[in-house]
Amino acid sequence: MNHSSYSVLTIGGNIPEKKFKNFCVKKLGYNPLDTQETSSMESNINSDGYLVIIDSCARYGMFEELEKWLVDNNIPFNRQNDSCPGEYGPIFKWWRPGMKEPIETAFDEDLYELTVPLAEVRSRLGDINELRRWLDKHYPKPTQLPPAVLVQE
């Protein structure tokens, strides 16, 4: 069974350049700051100023070690991955400084929209304020990702 899918990791905020490069070379086997391509990965600083890493064969659609490193180093990110048929659906995951842990939710890869369970919404339709509180708690809207800034240590 293939446990990989196309995944895009978008990184913003202050990125300690040398520390980031060393971690990536050691754990990923390449330096995303070189804006290069490997067999399945590519990276660049896009026109919005974000560092974007794309892996066409990301294991379970994740950048597990890198995402943990970003949280540990207070660097905000968004990650979205396509589904892996028979395994998992598309996911949107995001983290910002000050959050206890990243938030992960289902994602419609065709519409680029976060999705919520319809049964949960229906069960709260009688009280629109309860529905709003529930959505805010369990499906908060991601805040804007700040542009990436490479910081010299």
PDB file of C-alpha atoms in Angstrom:
ATOM      1  CA  MET A   1       0.000   0.000   0.000  1.00  0.00           C
ATOM      2  CA  ASN A   2       1.333   3.415  -0.992  1.00  0.00           C
ATOM      3  CA  HIS A   3       1.407   5.700   2.056  1.00  0.00           C
ATOM      4  CA  SER A   4       2.516   8.866   0.320  1.00  0.00           C
ATOM      5  CA  SER A   5       0.863  11.876  -1.235  1.00  0.00           C
ATOM      6  CA  TYR A   6       1.571  15.281  -2.705  1.00  0.00           C
ATOM      7  CA  SER A   7       2.175  17.794   0.093  1.00  0.00           C
ATOM      8  CA  VAL A   8       2.946  21.510   0.290  1.00  0.00           C
ATOM      9  CA  LEU A   9       4.574  23.049   3.371  1.00  0.00           C
ATOM     10  CA  THR A  10       4.462  26.850   3.481  1.00  0.00           C
ATOM     11  CA  ILE A  11       6.754  28.466   6.045  1.00  0.00           C
ATOM     12  CA  GLY A  12       6.721  32.058   7.231  1.00  0.00           C
ATOM     13  CA  GLY A  13       8.152  34.156  10.036  1.00  0.00           C
ATOM     14  CA  ASN A  14      11.753  34.429  11.166  1.00  0.00           C
ATOM     15  CA  ILE A  15      13.800  31.445  10.030  1.00  0.00           C
ATOM     16  CA  PRO A  16      17.282  31.063  11.555  1.00  0.00           C
ATOM     17  CA  GLU A  17      19.067  30.373   8.282  1.00  0.00           C
ATOM     18  CA  LYS A  18      22.086  28.321   9.391  1.00  0.00           C
ATOM     19  CA  LYS A  19      20.166  26.280  11.982  1.00  0.00           C
ATOM     20  CA  PHE A  20      17.369  25.569   9.484  1.00  0.00           C
ATOM     21  CA  LYS A  21      19.808  24.575   6.746  1.00  0.00           C
ATOM     22  CA  ASN A  22      21.743  22.248   9.071  1.00  0.00           C
ATOM     23  CA  PHE A  23      18.566  20.542  10.286  1.00  0.00           C
ATOM     24  CA  CYS A  24      17.217  20.053   6.760  1.00  0.00           C
ATOM     25  CA  VAL A  25      20.455  18.703   5.333  1.00  0.00           C
ATOM     26  CA  LYS A  26      20.767  16.269   8.246  1.00  0.00           C
ATOM     27  CA  LYS A  27      17.115  15.126   8.355  1.00  0.00           C
ATOM     28  CA  LEU A  28      15.843  15.684   4.796  1.00  0.00           C
ATOM     29  CA  GLY A  29      19.066  15.201   2.894  1.00  0.00           C
ATOM     30  CA  TYR A  30      18.819  18.538   1.128  1.00  0.00           C
ATOM     31  CA  ASN A  31      18.748  22.284   1.791  1.00  0.00           C
ATOM     32  CA  PRO A  32      15.398  23.891   0.865  1.00  0.00           C
ATOM     33  CA  LEU A  33      17.067  27.312   0.873  1.00  0.00           C
ATOM     34  CA  ASP A  34      19.026  26.315  -2.241  1.00  0.00           C
ATOM     35  CA  THR A  35      15.719  26.427  -4.193  1.00  0.00           C
ATOM     36  CA  GLN A  36      16.543  23.188  -5.890  1.00  0.00           C
ATOM     37  CA  GLU A  37      14.734  20.045  -6.864  1.00  0.00           C
ATOM     38  CA  THR A  38      15.464  16.489  -5.798  1.00  0.00           C
ATOM     39  CA  SER A  39      13.734  13.399  -7.104  1.00  0.00           C
ATOM     40  CA  SER A  40      10.453  14.194  -5.330  1.00  0.00           C
ATOM     41  CA  MET A  41      11.038  17.532  -3.586  1.00  0.00           C
ATOM     42  CA  GLU A  42      11.328  21.132  -4.686  1.00  0.00           C
ATOM     43  CA  SER A  43      11.421  24.415  -2.824  1.00  0.00           C
ATOM     44  CA  ASN A  44      11.427  28.144  -3.417  1.00  0.00           C
ATOM     45  CA  ILE A  45      10.624  31.504  -1.907  1.00  0.00           C
ATOM     46  CA  ASN A  46       7.368  32.379  -3.657  1.00  0.00           C
ATOM     47  CA  SER A  47       6.125  35.806  -4.752  1.00  0.00           C
ATOM     48  CA  ASP A  48       4.237  36.244  -1.448  1.00  0.00           C
ATOM     49  CA  GLY A  49       7.506  35.883   0.448  1.00  0.00           C
ATOM     50  CA  TYR A  50       6.907  32.390   1.872  1.00  0.00           C
ATOM     51  CA  LEU A  51       9.340  29.497   1.829  1.00  0.00           C
ATOM     52  CA  VAL A  52       7.443  26.729   0.043  1.00  0.00           C
ATOM     53  CA  ILE A  53       8.551  23.097   0.118  1.00  0.00           C
ATOM     54  CA  ILE A  54       6.738  20.629  -2.121  1.00  0.00           C
ATOM     55  CA  ASP A  55       7.099  16.873  -1.884  1.00  0.00           C
ATOM     56  CA  SER A  56       5.245  14.842  -4.486  1.00  0.00           C
ATOM     57  CA  CYS A  57       5.765  11.679  -2.417  1.00  0.00           C
ATOM     58  CA  ALA A  58       5.561  12.849   1.212  1.00  0.00           C
ATOM     59  CA  ARG A  59       5.155   9.939   3.633  1.00  0.00           C
ATOM     60  CA  TYR A  60       1.553  10.122   4.854  1.00  0.00           C
ATOM     61  CA  GLY A  61       1.466  13.606   3.306  1.00  0.00           C
ATOM     62  CA  MET A  62       3.558  15.013   6.151  1.00  0.00           C
ATOM     63  CA  PHE A  63       6.899  16.626   6.849  1.00  0.00           C
ATOM     64  CA  GLU A  64       6.782  15.148  10.346  1.00  0.00           C
ATOM     65  CA  GLU A  65      10.272  15.933  11.659  1.00  0.00           C
ATOM     66  CA  LEU A  66      10.409  19.334   9.964  1.00  0.00           C
ATOM     67  CA  GLU A  67       6.969  20.345  11.282  1.00  0.00           C
ATOM     68  CA  LYS A  68       8.035  19.416  14.822  1.00  0.00           C
ATOM     69  CA  TRP A  69      11.268  21.369  14.378  1.00  0.00           C
ATOM     70  CA  LEU A  70       9.337  24.417  13.160  1.00  0.00           C
ATOM     71  CA  VAL A  71       7.049  24.327  16.226  1.00  0.00           C
ATOM     72  CA  ASP A  72      10.025  23.805  18.561  1.00  0.00           C
ATOM     73  CA  ASN A  73      11.718  26.822  16.964  1.00  0.00           C
ATOM     74  CA  ASN A  74       8.616  29.044  17.000  1.00  0.00           C
ATOM     75  CA  ILE A  75       8.319  29.230  13.202  1.00  0.00           C
ATOM     76  CA  PRO A  76       4.774  29.402  11.766  1.00  0.00           C
ATOM     77  CA  PHE A  77       3.653  27.161   8.911  1.00  0.00           C
ATOM     78  CA  ASN A  78       0.759  25.799   6.884  1.00  0.00           C
ATOM     79  CA  ARG A  79       0.740  22.324   5.390  1.00  0.00           C
ATOM     80  CA  GLN A  80      -1.755  20.894   2.982  1.00  0.00           C
ATOM     81  CA  ASN A  81      -1.625  17.460   1.492  1.00  0.00           C
ATOM     82  CA  ASP A  82      -3.648  15.517  -1.016  1.00  0.00           C
ATOM     83  CA  SER A  83      -5.460  12.341  -0.102  1.00  0.00           C
ATOM     84  CA  CYS A  84      -4.034   8.861  -0.225  1.00  0.00           C
ATOM     85  CA  PRO A  85      -6.918   6.718  -1.540  1.00  0.00           C
ATOM     86  CA  GLY A  86      -7.945   4.064   0.958  1.00  0.00           C
ATOM     87  CA  GLU A  87      -5.721   5.581   3.672  1.00  0.00           C
ATOM     88  CA  TYR A  88      -6.597   9.207   4.497  1.00  0.00           C
ATOM     89  CA  GLY A  89      -8.235  12.271   3.010  1.00  0.00           C
ATOM     90  CA  PRO A  90      -6.697  15.654   2.254  1.00  0.00           C
ATOM     91  CA  ILE A  91      -5.529  17.556   5.338  1.00  0.00           C
ATOM     92  CA  PHE A  92      -4.773  21.186   6.168  1.00  0.00           C
ATOM     93  CA  LYS A  93      -2.490  21.677   9.175  1.00  0.00           C
ATOM     94  CA  TRP A  94      -1.324  24.999  10.575  1.00  0.00           C
ATOM     95  CA  TRP A  95       0.592  26.378  13.525  1.00  0.00           C
ATOM     96  CA  ARG A  96       1.378  29.882  14.769  1.00  0.00           C
ATOM     97  CA  PRO A  97       3.543  31.014  17.695  1.00  0.00           C
ATOM     98  CA  GLY A  98       1.539  30.964  20.914  1.00  0.00           C
ATOM     99  CA  MET A  99      -0.534  27.917  19.949  1.00  0.00           C
ATOM    100  CA  LYS A 100      -0.175  24.854  22.180  1.00  0.00           C
ATOM    101  CA  GLU A 101      -0.108  22.518  19.201  1.00  0.00           C
ATOM    102  CA  PRO A 102      -0.817  22.553  15.484  1.00  0.00           C
ATOM    103  CA  ILE A 103      -4.406  22.324  14.282  1.00  0.00           C
ATOM    104  CA  GLU A 104      -5.210  19.723  11.658  1.00  0.00           C
ATOM    105  CA  THR A 105      -8.493  19.531   9.796  1.00  0.00           C
ATOM    106  CA  ALA A 106     -10.018  17.920   6.750  1.00  0.00           C
ATOM    107  CA  PHE A 107      -9.529  19.848   3.555  1.00  0.00           C
ATOM    108  CA  ASP A 108     -11.300  19.863   0.203  1.00  0.00           C
ATOM    109  CA  GLU A 109      -8.437  19.629  -2.275  1.00  0.00           C
ATOM    110  CA  ASP A 110     -10.636  20.720  -5.187  1.00  0.00           C
ATOM    111  CA  LEU A 111     -12.121  23.817  -3.540  1.00  0.00           C
ATOM    112  CA  TYR A 112      -9.162  24.668  -1.256  1.00  0.00           C
ATOM    113  CA  GLU A 113     -11.572  24.935   1.677  1.00  0.00           C
ATOM    114  CA  LEU A 114     -11.447  23.564   5.215  1.00  0.00           C
ATOM    115  CA  THR A 115     -14.261  21.083   5.827  1.00  0.00           C
ATOM    116  CA  VAL A 116     -16.186  20.136   8.959  1.00  0.00           C
ATOM    117  CA  PRO A 117     -18.376  17.097   9.694  1.00  0.00           C
ATOM    118  CA  LEU A 118     -21.885  17.833   8.458  1.00  0.00           C
ATOM    119  CA  ALA A 119     -23.508  15.828  11.282  1.00  0.00           C
ATOM    120  CA  GLU A 120     -21.773  18.059  13.845  1.00  0.00           C
ATOM    121  CA  VAL A 121     -23.010  21.213  12.114  1.00  0.00           C
ATOM    122  CA  ARG A 122     -26.550  19.878  11.810  1.00  0.00           C
ATOM    123  CA  SER A 123     -26.652  18.963  15.506  1.00  0.00           C
ATOM    124  CA  ARG A 124     -25.891  22.586  16.420  1.00  0.00           C
ATOM    125  CA  LEU A 125     -28.116  24.390  13.928  1.00  0.00           C
ATOM    126  CA  GLY A 126     -30.810  25.020  16.556  1.00  0.00           C
ATOM    127  CA  ASP A 127     -28.510  27.460  18.342  1.00  0.00           C
ATOM    128  CA  ILE A 128     -26.402  29.473  15.900  1.00  0.00           C
ATOM    129  CA  ASN A 129     -24.318  30.915  18.756  1.00  0.00           C
ATOM    130  CA  GLU A 130     -23.451  27.421  19.973  1.00  0.00           C
ATOM    131  CA  LEU A 131     -22.483  26.508  16.408  1.00  0.00           C
ATOM    132  CA  ARG A 132     -20.199  29.562  16.171  1.00  0.00           C
ATOM    133  CA  ARG A 133     -18.545  28.752  19.538  1.00  0.00           C
ATOM    134  CA  TRP A 134     -18.054  25.141  18.485  1.00  0.00           C
ATOM    135  CA  LEU A 135     -16.558  26.156  15.136  1.00  0.00           C
ATOM    136  CA  ASP A 136     -14.271  28.730  16.786  1.00  0.00           C
ATOM    137  CA  LYS A 137     -13.059  26.126  19.290  1.00  0.00           C
ATOM    138  CA  HIS A 138     -12.620  23.126  17.000  1.00  0.00           C
ATOM    139  CA  TYR A 139     -12.098  24.764  13.611  1.00  0.00           C
ATOM    140  CA  PRO A 140     -10.590  28.190  14.177  1.00  0.00           C
ATOM    141  CA  LYS A 141      -9.808  30.181  11.077  1.00  0.00           C
ATOM    142  CA  PRO A 142      -6.057  30.171  10.403  1.00  0.00           C
ATOM    143  CA  THR A 143      -4.464  33.566  10.903  1.00  0.00           C
ATOM    144  CA  GLN A 144      -2.420  35.065   8.082  1.00  0.00           C
ATOM    145  CA  LEU A 145       1.007  33.502   7.744  1.00  0.00           C
ATOM    146  CA  PRO A 146       3.707  36.190   7.974  1.00  0.00           C
ATOM    147  CA  PRO A 147       6.271  36.302   5.140  1.00  0.00           C
ATOM    148  CA  ALA A 148       9.468  34.334   5.661  1.00  0.00           C
ATOM    149  CA  VAL A 149      12.527  36.252   6.826  1.00  0.00           C
ATOM    150  CA  LEU A 150      15.907  34.511   6.809  1.00  0.00           C
ATOM    151  CA  VAL A 151      17.700  35.536   9.992  1.00  0.00           C
ATOM    152  CA  GLN A 152      21.461  35.343  10.376  1.00  0.00           C
ATOM    153  CA  GLU A 153      22.416  33.843  13.736  1.00  0.00           C
TER     154      GLU A 153
END
